């Protein structure tokens, strides 16, 4: 860290700004991970519904669709 007071203050301000950016990126990463998890659950649910629908359709007499 610089030894002069102005350099120290500039370094402190730069470090604070950098830490805010890192914190925001961390929040965005966590939010993205949560959205990805939600999308994966939706996709799994859609696959299960599709499978059930195919089973139902397979057991229907041909004239009743």
CSV table of N, CA and C in Angstrom, one decimal:
chain,number,residue,atom,x,y,z
A,1,UNK,N,0.9,-1.2,0.0
A,1,UNK,CA,0.0,0.0,0.0
A,1,UNK,C,0.9,1.2,0.0
A,2,UNK,N,0.5,2.3,-0.7
A,2,UNK,CA,1.4,3.5,-0.8
A,2,UNK,C,1.5,4.1,0.6
A,3,UNK,N,2.7,4.8,0.8
A,3,UNK,CA,2.9,5.3,2.1
A,3,UNK,C,2.4,6.7,2.3
A,4,UNK,N,2.2,7.5,1.2
A,4,UNK,CA,1.7,8.8,1.3
A,4,UNK,C,0.2,8.8,1.6
A,5,UNK,N,-0.4,9.7,2.3
A,5,UNK,CA,-1.8,9.8,2.7
A,5,UNK,C,-2.7,9.8,1.5
A,6,UNK,N,-2.4,10.5,0.5
A,6,UNK,CA,-3.3,10.6,-0.6
A,6,UNK,C,-3.3,9.3,-1.4
A,7,UNK,N,-2.2,8.7,-1.5
A,7,UNK,CA,-2.1,7.3,-2.2
A,7,UNK,C,-2.9,6.3,-1.3
A,8,UNK,N,-2.7,6.4,0.0
A,8,UNK,CA,-3.4,5.4,0.8
A,8,UNK,C,-5.0,5.6,0.7
A,9,UNK,N,-5.4,6.8,0.7
A,9,UNK,CA,-6.9,7.1,0.5
A,9,UNK,C,-7.4,6.6,-0.8
A,10,UNK,N,-6.6,6.9,-1.9
A,10,UNK,CA,-7.0,6.4,-3.2
A,10,UNK,C,-7.1,4.9,-3.2
A,11,UNK,N,-6.1,4.2,-2.6
A,11,UNK,CA,-6.1,2.8,-2.6
A,11,UNK,C,-7.3,2.3,-1.8
A,12,UNK,N,-7.6,2.9,-0.7
A,12,UNK,CA,-8.8,2.5,0.1
A,12,UNK,C,-10.1,2.6,-0.7
A,13,UNK,N,-10.2,3.8,-1.4
A,13,UNK,CA,-11.4,4.0,-2.2
A,13,UNK,C,-11.5,3.0,-3.3
A,14,UNK,N,-10.4,2.7,-3.9
A,14,UNK,CA,-10.4,1.7,-5.0
A,14,UNK,C,-10.8,0.3,-4.5
A,15,UNK,N,-10.2,0.0,-3.3
A,15,UNK,CA,-10.5,-1.3,-2.7
A,15,UNK,C,-12.0,-1.4,-2.3
A,16,UNK,N,-12.6,-0.3,-1.8
A,16,UNK,CA,-14.0,-0.3,-1.5
A,16,UNK,C,-14.9,-0.5,-2.7
A,17,UNK,N,-14.5,0.2,-3.8
A,17,UNK,CA,-15.3,0.0,-5.0
A,17,UNK,C,-15.1,-1.4,-5.6
A,18,UNK,N,-13.9,-1.9,-5.5
A,18,UNK,CA,-13.7,-3.3,-6.0
A,18,UNK,C,-14.5,-4.3,-5.2
A,19,UNK,N,-14.6,-4.1,-3.9
A,19,UNK,CA,-15.3,-5.0,-3.0
A,19,UNK,C,-16.8,-4.9,-3.3
A,20,UNK,N,-17.3,-3.7,-3.6
A,20,UNK,CA,-18.7,-3.6,-4.0
A,20,UNK,C,-19.0,-4.3,-5.3
A,21,UNK,N,-18.1,-4.2,-6.3
A,21,UNK,CA,-18.3,-5.0,-7.5
A,21,UNK,C,-18.3,-6.5,-7.3
A,22,UNK,N,-17.3,-6.9,-6.5
A,22,UNK,CA,-17.3,-8.3,-6.2
A,22,UNK,C,-18.5,-8.8,-5.5
A,23,UNK,N,-19.0,-8.0,-4.5
A,23,UNK,CA,-20.3,-8.4,-3.8
A,23,UNK,C,-21.5,-8.4,-4.8
A,24,UNK,N,-21.5,-7.5,-5.7
A,24,UNK,CA,-22.6,-7.5,-6.7
A,24,UNK,C,-22.5,-8.7,-7.6
A,25,UNK,N,-21.3,-9.0,-8.0
A,25,UNK,CA,-21.2,-10.2,-8.9
A,25,UNK,C,-21.5,-11.5,-8.1
A,26,UNK,N,-21.2,-11.5,-6.8
A,26,UNK,CA,-21.5,-12.7,-6.0
A,26,UNK,C,-23.1,-12.8,-5.9
A,27,UNK,N,-23.7,-11.7,-5.7
A,27,UNK,CA,-25.2,-11.7,-5.6
A,27,UNK,C,-25.8,-12.2,-6.9
A,28,UNK,N,-25.3,-11.7,-8.0
A,28,UNK,CA,-25.8,-12.1,-9.3
A,28,UNK,C,-25.6,-13.5,-9.6
A,29,UNK,N,-24.4,-14.0,-9.2
A,29,UNK,CA,-24.1,-15.5,-9.4
A,29,UNK,C,-25.1,-16.3,-8.6
A,30,UNK,N,-25.3,-16.0,-7.3
A,30,UNK,CA,-26.3,-16.7,-6.5
A,30,UNK,C,-27.7,-16.7,-7.1
A,31,UNK,N,-28.1,-15.5,-7.6
A,31,UNK,CA,-29.4,-15.4,-8.2
A,31,UNK,C,-29.5,-16.2,-9.4
A,32,UNK,N,-28.5,-16.2,-10.2
A,32,UNK,CA,-28.4,-17.0,-11.5
A,32,UNK,C,-28.5,-18.5,-11.1
A,33,UNK,N,-27.8,-18.9,-10.1
A,33,UNK,CA,-27.8,-20.3,-9.7
A,33,UNK,C,-29.3,-20.7,-9.2
A,34,UNK,N,-29.9,-19.8,-8.5
A,34,UNK,CA,-31.3,-20.1,-8.0
A,34,UNK,C,-32.2,-20.2,-9.2
A,35,UNK,N,-32.1,-19.3,-10.2
A,35,UNK,CA,-32.9,-19.3,-11.4
A,35,UNK,C,-32.7,-20.6,-12.2
A,36,UNK,N,-31.4,-21.0,-12.3
A,36,UNK,CA,-31.1,-22.3,-13.0
A,36,UNK,C,-31.7,-23.5,-12.3
A,37,UNK,N,-31.7,-23.5,-11.0
A,37,UNK,CA,-32.3,-24.6,-10.2
A,37,UNK,C,-33.8,-24.6,-10.5
A,38,UNK,N,-34.5,-23.4,-10.5
A,38,UNK,CA,-35.9,-23.3,-10.7
A,38,UNK,C,-36.2,-23.8,-12.1
A,39,UNK,N,-35.4,-23.4,-13.1
A,39,UNK,CA,-35.7,-23.9,-14.5
A,39,UNK,C,-35.5,-25.4,-14.6
A,40,UNK,N,-34.5,-25.9,-13.9
A,40,UNK,CA,-34.3,-27.4,-14.0
A,40,UNK,C,-35.5,-28.1,-13.4
A,41,UNK,N,-36.1,-27.6,-12.3
A,41,UNK,CA,-37.3,-28.2,-11.7
A,41,UNK,C,-38.5,-28.1,-12.7
A,42,UNK,N,-38.6,-27.0,-13.3
A,42,UNK,CA,-39.7,-26.8,-14.3
A,42,UNK,C,-39.5,-27.8,-15.4
A,43,UNK,N,-38.3,-28.0,-15.9
A,43,UNK,CA,-38.1,-28.9,-17.0
A,43,UNK,C,-38.4,-30.3,-16.6
A,44,UNK,N,-38.0,-30.7,-15.4
A,44,UNK,CA,-38.2,-32.0,-14.9
A,44,UNK,C,-39.8,-32.2,-14.8
A,45,UNK,N,-40.5,-31.3,-14.3
A,45,UNK,CA,-41.9,-31.4,-14.2
A,45,UNK,C,-42.6,-31.5,-15.5
A,46,UNK,N,-42.1,-30.8,-16.5
A,46,UNK,CA,-42.6,-30.9,-17.9
A,46,UNK,C,-42.4,-32.3,-18.4
A,47,UNK,N,-41.2,-32.8,-18.2
A,47,UNK,CA,-40.9,-34.2,-18.7
A,47,UNK,C,-41.8,-35.2,-18.0
A,48,UNK,N,-42.1,-35.0,-16.7
A,48,UNK,CA,-43.0,-36.0,-16.0
A,48,UNK,C,-44.4,-35.8,-16.6
A,49,UNK,N,-44.9,-34.6,-16.8
A,49,UNK,CA,-46.2,-34.4,-17.3
A,49,UNK,C,-46.3,-35.0,-18.8
A,50,UNK,N,-45.3,-34.8,-19.6
A,50,UNK,CA,-45.3,-35.4,-20.9
A,50,UNK,C,-45.4,-36.9,-20.8
A,51,UNK,N,-44.6,-37.5,-19.9
A,51,UNK,CA,-44.6,-39.0,-19.8
A,51,UNK,C,-46.0,-39.5,-19.4
A,52,UNK,N,-46.6,-38.8,-18.4
A,52,UNK,CA,-48.0,-39.2,-18.0
A,52,UNK,C,-49.0,-39.0,-19.1
A,53,UNK,N,-48.9,-37.9,-19.8
A,53,UNK,CA,-49.8,-37.7,-21.0
A,53,UNK,C,-49.6,-38.8,-22.0
A,54,UNK,N,-48.4,-39.2,-22.3
A,54,UNK,CA,-48.2,-40.3,-23.3
A,54,UNK,C,-48.8,-41.6,-22.8
A,55,UNK,N,-48.7,-41.8,-21.4
A,55,UNK,CA,-49.2,-43.1,-20.9
A,55,UNK,C,-50.7,-43.1,-21.0
A,56,UNK,N,-51.4,-41.9,-20.7
A,56,UNK,CA,-52.8,-41.8,-20.8
A,56,UNK,C,-53.3,-42.0,-22.2
A,57,UNK,N,-52.6,-41.3,-23.2
A,57,UNK,CA,-53.0,-41.5,-24.6
A,57,UNK,C,-52.8,-42.9,-25.1
A,58,UNK,N,-51.8,-43.6,-24.6
A,58,UNK,CA,-51.5,-44.9,-25.0
A,58,UNK,C,-52.6,-45.9,-24.6
A,59,UNK,N,-53.3,-45.6,-23.5
A,59,UNK,CA,-54.3,-46.5,-23.0
A,59,UNK,C,-55.8,-46.1,-23.4
A,60,UNK,N,-55.9,-45.0,-24.2
A,60,UNK,CA,-57.2,-44.6,-24.7
A,60,UNK,C,-57.6,-45.4,-26.0
A,61,UNK,N,-58.8,-45.9,-26.0
A,61,UNK,CA,-59.3,-46.5,-27.3
A,61,UNK,C,-59.2,-45.5,-28.4
A,62,UNK,N,-58.9,-46.0,-29.6
A,62,UNK,CA,-58.6,-45.2,-30.7
A,62,UNK,C,-59.7,-44.2,-31.1
A,63,UNK,N,-60.9,-44.6,-30.9
A,63,UNK,CA,-62.0,-43.7,-31.3
A,63,UNK,C,-62.3,-42.6,-30.3
A,64,UNK,N,-61.7,-42.6,-29.2
A,64,UNK,CA,-62.1,-41.7,-28.1
A,64,UNK,C,-61.2,-40.4,-28.0
A,65,UNK,N,-60.3,-40.2,-28.9
A,65,UNK,CA,-59.4,-39.1,-28.8
A,65,UNK,C,-59.9,-37.8,-29.4
